Short mmCIF file of C-alpha atoms and ligand atoms in Angstrom, two decimals:
data_model
loop_
_atom_site.label_atom_id
_atom_site.label_comp_id
_atom_site.label_asym_id
_atom_site.label_seq_id
_atom_site.Cartn_x
_atom_site.Cartn_y
_atom_site.Cartn_z
CA MET A 228 89.00 97.21 108.19
CA ARG A 229 91.38 100.10 107.50
CA THR A 230 91.67 100.95 103.82
CA PHE A 231 94.02 103.20 101.87
CA GLU A 232 93.80 104.89 98.51
CA PRO A 233 96.40 103.67 96.00
CA ARG A 234 98.44 106.28 94.13
CA LEU A 235 97.09 106.33 90.60
CA LEU A 236 99.39 107.34 87.77
CA LEU A 237 97.71 108.04 84.43
CA CYS A 238 99.90 107.72 81.35
CA PRO A 239 98.97 108.81 77.81
CA ASP A 240 99.10 105.26 76.41
CA ALA A 241 99.99 101.65 77.21
CA ALA A 242 103.59 102.01 76.00
CA SER A 243 104.34 104.96 78.27
CA ALA A 244 102.65 103.21 81.21
CA ALA A 245 104.98 100.23 80.74
CA VAL A 246 108.01 102.55 80.53
CA GLU A 247 106.97 104.33 83.71
CA ALA A 248 106.51 101.04 85.55
CA ALA A 249 109.82 99.66 84.21
CA ASP A 250 111.66 102.75 85.43
CA ARG A 251 110.36 102.09 88.94
CA VAL A 252 111.30 98.44 88.77
CA ALA A 253 114.80 99.33 87.54
CA ALA A 254 115.24 101.75 90.45
CA ALA A 255 114.09 99.09 92.90
CA LEU A 256 116.46 96.51 91.42
CA ARG A 257 119.41 98.86 91.88
CA GLU A 258 118.58 99.60 95.52
CA GLU A 259 116.79 96.56 96.81
CA ARG A 260 117.23 92.88 96.58
CA VAL A 261 113.95 91.04 96.35
CA ILE A 262 111.37 91.73 93.70
CA GLY A 263 108.08 89.93 93.13
CA LEU A 264 107.52 89.23 89.44
CA ALA A 265 104.31 89.07 87.45
CA THR A 266 103.83 87.56 84.00
CA GLY A 267 101.28 88.05 81.22
CA ALA A 268 100.99 90.11 78.06
CA THR A 269 100.71 93.43 79.93
CA MET A 270 104.15 92.90 81.45
CA ALA A 271 105.96 92.11 78.18
CA PRO A 272 106.75 95.75 77.23
CA LEU A 273 107.79 96.43 80.82
CA TYR A 274 110.41 93.66 80.73
CA ARG A 275 111.60 94.85 77.29
CA ARG A 276 112.15 98.35 78.65
CA LEU A 277 113.82 96.97 81.78
CA ARG A 278 116.33 95.05 79.68
CA HIS A 279 117.15 98.25 77.80
CA GLN A 280 117.39 100.27 81.04
CA LEU A 281 119.78 97.92 82.74
CA ALA A 282 122.00 97.25 79.72
CA GLY A 283 125.49 98.41 80.67
CA HIS A 284 124.44 99.13 84.26
CA PRO A 285 125.34 96.07 86.30
CA LEU A 286 123.05 95.22 89.18
CA PRO A 287 124.43 95.42 92.75
CA PRO A 288 127.05 92.74 93.46
CA ARG A 289 124.85 91.15 96.09
CA GLY A 290 122.49 90.47 93.24
CA VAL A 291 118.74 90.43 93.11
CA ILE A 292 116.23 87.69 93.71
CA GLY A 293 113.13 87.55 91.55
CA ILE A 294 110.17 85.69 93.02
CA ALA A 295 107.37 84.72 90.64
CA LEU A 296 103.77 85.14 91.69
CA ASP A 297 102.48 81.91 90.22
CA GLU A 298 102.94 78.93 87.92
CA TYR A 299 100.61 76.61 86.05
CA VAL A 300 100.22 73.10 87.44
CA GLY A 301 101.41 70.38 85.08
CA LEU A 302 103.65 72.42 82.77
CA ARG A 303 107.31 71.48 82.63
CA PRO A 304 109.65 74.44 83.22
CA GLU A 305 110.72 74.30 79.57
CA HIS A 306 107.12 74.47 78.27
CA PRO A 307 106.96 77.76 76.33
CA GLU A 308 103.81 78.87 78.18
CA SER A 309 105.18 78.13 81.65
CA PHE A 310 105.81 81.21 83.75
CA ARG A 311 109.30 79.83 84.45
CA ALA A 312 110.05 79.96 80.71
CA TYR A 313 108.47 83.41 80.44
CA LEU A 314 110.62 84.80 83.25
CA ASP A 315 113.78 83.05 82.04
CA GLY A 316 113.32 84.80 78.68
CA ALA A 317 112.09 88.16 79.94
CA PHE A 318 114.05 88.63 83.16
CA VAL A 319 116.71 86.07 84.06
CA ARG A 320 118.74 85.78 80.84
CA PRO A 321 118.49 89.44 79.69
CA LEU A 322 119.63 90.66 83.10
CA GLY A 323 122.44 88.12 83.30
CA LEU A 324 121.06 86.46 86.43
CA THR A 325 121.66 82.87 87.49
CA GLY A 326 119.14 80.12 88.24
CA GLU A 327 119.61 80.75 91.97
CA GLN A 328 118.29 84.28 91.54
CA ILE A 329 114.80 83.26 90.48
CA VAL A 330 112.14 81.45 92.48
CA VAL A 331 109.05 80.06 90.75
CA PRO A 332 106.44 77.78 92.35
CA ASP A 333 106.96 74.16 91.30
CA GLY A 334 103.94 73.38 89.16
CA MET A 335 105.22 69.84 88.51
CA ALA A 336 105.43 68.88 92.19
CA GLY A 337 103.63 65.68 93.17
CA ASP A 338 102.84 67.26 96.54
CA ARG A 339 101.47 70.71 95.69
CA LEU A 340 100.79 71.62 99.30
CA ALA A 341 104.49 71.08 100.04
CA ALA A 342 105.44 73.06 96.90
CA ALA A 343 103.27 75.96 98.06
CA ARG A 344 104.86 75.85 101.51
CA ARG A 345 108.32 75.85 99.93
CA HIS A 346 107.38 78.96 97.97
CA GLU A 347 106.28 80.80 101.13
CA ALA A 348 109.45 79.64 102.86
CA ALA A 349 111.58 80.97 99.97
CA ILE A 350 109.96 84.40 100.32
CA THR A 351 110.65 84.39 104.05
CA ALA A 352 114.23 83.16 103.56
CA ALA A 353 114.84 86.01 101.08
CA GLY A 354 113.75 88.48 103.77
CA GLY A 355 110.36 89.25 102.22
CA ILE A 356 109.52 91.00 98.97
CA GLU A 357 110.46 94.68 98.63
CA LEU A 358 108.47 95.50 95.51
CA GLN A 359 105.72 93.27 94.15
CA LEU A 360 104.84 93.77 90.51
CA LEU A 361 101.22 92.95 89.63
CA GLY A 362 98.93 92.76 86.64
CA ILE A 363 95.20 92.19 86.86
CA GLY A 364 92.91 89.63 85.27
CA ALA A 365 89.71 90.71 83.50
CA ASN A 366 87.79 89.23 86.45
CA GLY A 367 89.93 91.12 88.97
CA HIS A 368 92.33 88.28 89.77
CA ILE A 369 95.83 89.02 91.04
CA GLY A 370 98.42 86.30 90.59
CA PHE A 371 95.94 83.46 90.11
CA ASN A 372 93.76 84.45 93.06
CA GLU A 373 90.39 84.13 91.41
CA PRO A 374 87.21 85.83 92.72
CA GLY A 375 86.27 84.28 96.06
CA SER A 376 89.89 83.92 97.23
CA PRO A 377 90.26 84.84 100.91
CA LEU A 378 91.97 88.19 101.38
CA ASP A 379 94.37 86.58 103.86
CA SER A 380 95.19 83.55 101.69
CA CYS A 381 98.73 82.22 101.42
CA THR A 382 100.46 80.37 98.56
CA ARG A 383 98.34 77.42 97.47
CA ASP A 384 97.08 75.19 94.69
CA VAL A 385 94.03 76.77 92.99
CA SER A 386 91.55 75.98 90.26
CA LEU A 387 91.36 78.44 87.33
CA THR A 388 88.00 79.87 86.26
CA ALA A 389 86.58 79.29 82.78
CA GLN A 390 87.07 83.01 82.02
CA THR A 391 90.74 82.93 82.99
CA ARG A 392 91.34 79.74 80.99
CA ALA A 393 89.50 81.17 77.96
CA ALA A 394 91.83 84.18 77.95
CA GLN A 395 94.77 81.77 77.45
CA ILE A 396 93.39 79.68 74.56
CA ALA A 397 95.19 81.74 71.92
CA SER A 398 98.54 81.29 73.67
CA PHE A 399 98.12 77.54 74.21
CA GLY A 400 96.57 76.83 70.80
CA SER A 401 93.45 75.03 72.09
CA ALA A 402 91.09 75.08 75.08
CA ASP A 403 92.12 71.58 76.13
CA ALA A 404 95.77 72.57 76.34
CA VAL A 405 95.14 75.34 78.91
CA PRO A 406 95.98 74.11 82.43
CA THR A 407 93.10 73.88 84.89
CA ARG A 408 95.12 74.62 88.02
CA ALA A 409 97.98 76.78 89.24
CA ILE A 410 100.07 77.38 92.33
CA THR A 411 99.75 81.05 93.24
CA ALA A 412 101.03 83.35 95.94
CA GLY A 413 97.99 84.17 98.06
CA ILE A 414 96.40 87.58 98.49
CA GLY A 415 97.85 87.66 102.00
CA THR A 416 101.27 86.75 100.57
CA ILE A 417 101.01 89.62 98.09
CA LEU A 418 99.95 92.06 100.80
CA GLY A 419 103.08 91.02 102.74
CA ALA A 420 105.32 92.80 100.22
CA ARG A 421 106.60 96.20 101.36
CA ARG A 422 105.38 97.98 98.20
CA LEU A 423 103.00 97.00 95.41
CA LEU A 424 103.15 98.21 91.81
CA MET A 425 100.27 97.33 89.51
CA LEU A 426 100.34 97.91 85.74
CA VAL A 427 96.93 97.98 84.04
CA THR A 428 96.43 98.73 80.35
CA GLY A 429 93.65 98.25 77.83
CA GLU A 430 89.89 98.37 77.66
CA ALA A 431 89.60 94.68 78.63
CA LYS A 432 90.80 95.54 82.14
CA ALA A 433 88.59 98.62 82.63
CA ALA A 434 85.80 96.86 84.56
CA ALA A 435 88.28 95.02 86.78
CA LEU A 436 90.19 98.23 87.57
CA SER A 437 86.94 100.00 88.40
CA ALA A 438 85.87 97.18 90.74
CA ALA A 439 89.32 97.15 92.34
CA LEU A 440 89.50 100.89 93.04
CA ALA A 441 85.89 102.00 93.36
CA GLY A 442 83.98 98.88 94.43
CA PRO A 443 83.83 97.20 97.83
CA VAL A 444 86.96 95.65 99.29
CA ASN A 445 86.05 91.98 99.33
CA PRO A 446 86.95 88.63 97.72
CA SER A 447 84.57 89.14 94.78
CA CYS A 448 87.31 91.35 93.32
CA PRO A 449 90.69 90.05 94.56
CA ALA A 450 92.47 93.21 93.33
CA SER A 451 90.34 95.30 95.70
CA ALA A 452 92.63 93.91 98.43
CA LEU A 453 95.27 96.37 97.24
CA ARG A 454 93.36 98.97 99.23
CA LEU A 455 94.37 97.15 102.42
CA HIS A 456 98.01 98.04 101.74
CA PRO A 457 99.40 101.54 102.44
CA GLU A 458 102.09 101.54 99.72
CA VAL A 459 100.45 100.87 96.38
CA THR A 460 100.98 102.54 93.01
CA VAL A 461 98.71 101.73 90.07
CA ILE A 462 100.02 102.79 86.65
CA CYS A 463 97.49 102.74 83.83
CA ASP A 464 96.53 104.02 80.39
CA PRO A 465 93.31 105.89 79.49
CA ALA A 466 91.58 102.76 78.15
CA ALA A 467 91.97 101.01 81.50
CA THR A 468 90.41 103.95 83.33
CA SER A 469 87.36 104.18 81.04
CA GLN A 470 84.98 102.66 83.58
CA LEU A 471 86.22 104.49 86.67
CA GLY A 472 83.37 107.01 86.34
CA THR A 473 83.25 109.49 89.17
CA TYR A 474 86.21 107.87 90.96
CA LEU A 475 88.60 109.99 88.90
CA ASP A 476 86.61 113.17 89.57
CA ARG A 477 86.78 112.46 93.29
CA LYS A 478 90.57 112.24 93.20
CA ARG A 479 91.95 115.65 93.96
CA ALA A 480 94.98 115.54 91.67
CA PRO A 481 95.51 112.35 89.70
CA GLU A 482 99.20 112.15 88.82
CA THR A 483 100.16 111.96 85.19
CA CYS A 484 103.30 110.66 83.52
C1 LIG B 697 97.78 86.00 84.29
C2 LIG B 697 98.64 86.02 85.55
C3 LIG B 697 98.54 87.34 86.24
C4 LIG B 697 98.37 88.42 85.20
C5 LIG B 697 97.01 88.29 84.56
C6 LIG B 697 96.78 89.22 83.39
O1 LIG B 697 97.28 84.82 83.93
N1 LIG B 697 98.45 84.96 86.49
O2 LIG B 697 99.67 87.54 87.04
O3 LIG B 697 98.43 89.68 85.80
O4 LIG B 697 96.74 86.95 84.24
O5 LIG B 697 97.50 88.84 82.27
P1 LIG B 697 97.58 89.69 80.94
O6 LIG B 697 98.48 90.81 81.18
O7 LIG B 697 98.12 88.71 79.92
O8 LIG B 697 96.20 90.13 80.61
#
């Protein structure tokens, strides 16, 4: 198994890490067409900055296509916690895009296998993803690929772990309201993008980032699969790097922003 070392960019704080990541996304949107989109609290300042960056700078006439990583099963698109609603508010409307320029897995589909296949087909039809934006779960998940997910998995219906569901209780208002399943792009799907950009901020992600970068590459930490891809940039703040230990010392010249 050939592995690569991701480029690691250390920023002074979470806000500057989000700005740095947003600048790269803005550049990609101007030059390329298909971008893979992540959701979650970490991404919120990135999308805010992106909106600001692109204000008054129209995107290429051909337009962009945003492809979401995942969606909860059983939430209507208009549910405020659906990833469709998140991306409509953070990406589609602020950038003046149309409904045809965003693809989100259909979490309401009766046939979830067919919905997952449609999502893969949409990625293929768009010509593949140029830049895939990623966050990381506290247990190392990417998209909703929980620990144990095969490194070559494709888009599919998955069950969410108790830890992942617990992290969402505040947003949903109660434990019972948090969905138990999601449709997520697989780890293999994610690795199919030409470039990967991961944004990691905060102490709560420190153990996951350490496992991803310095632990073994295997399904126990889905984010460790990033090391199977030659074009990966990880942008983080000091809190997120607090458990990297000697990994940082081993890096010859960690880049800073
Ligand atoms: C979510 C998403 C991921 C995201 C991760 C971390 O539930 N499925 O794409 O990266 O969990 O989210 P947050 O940034 O809110 O901690």
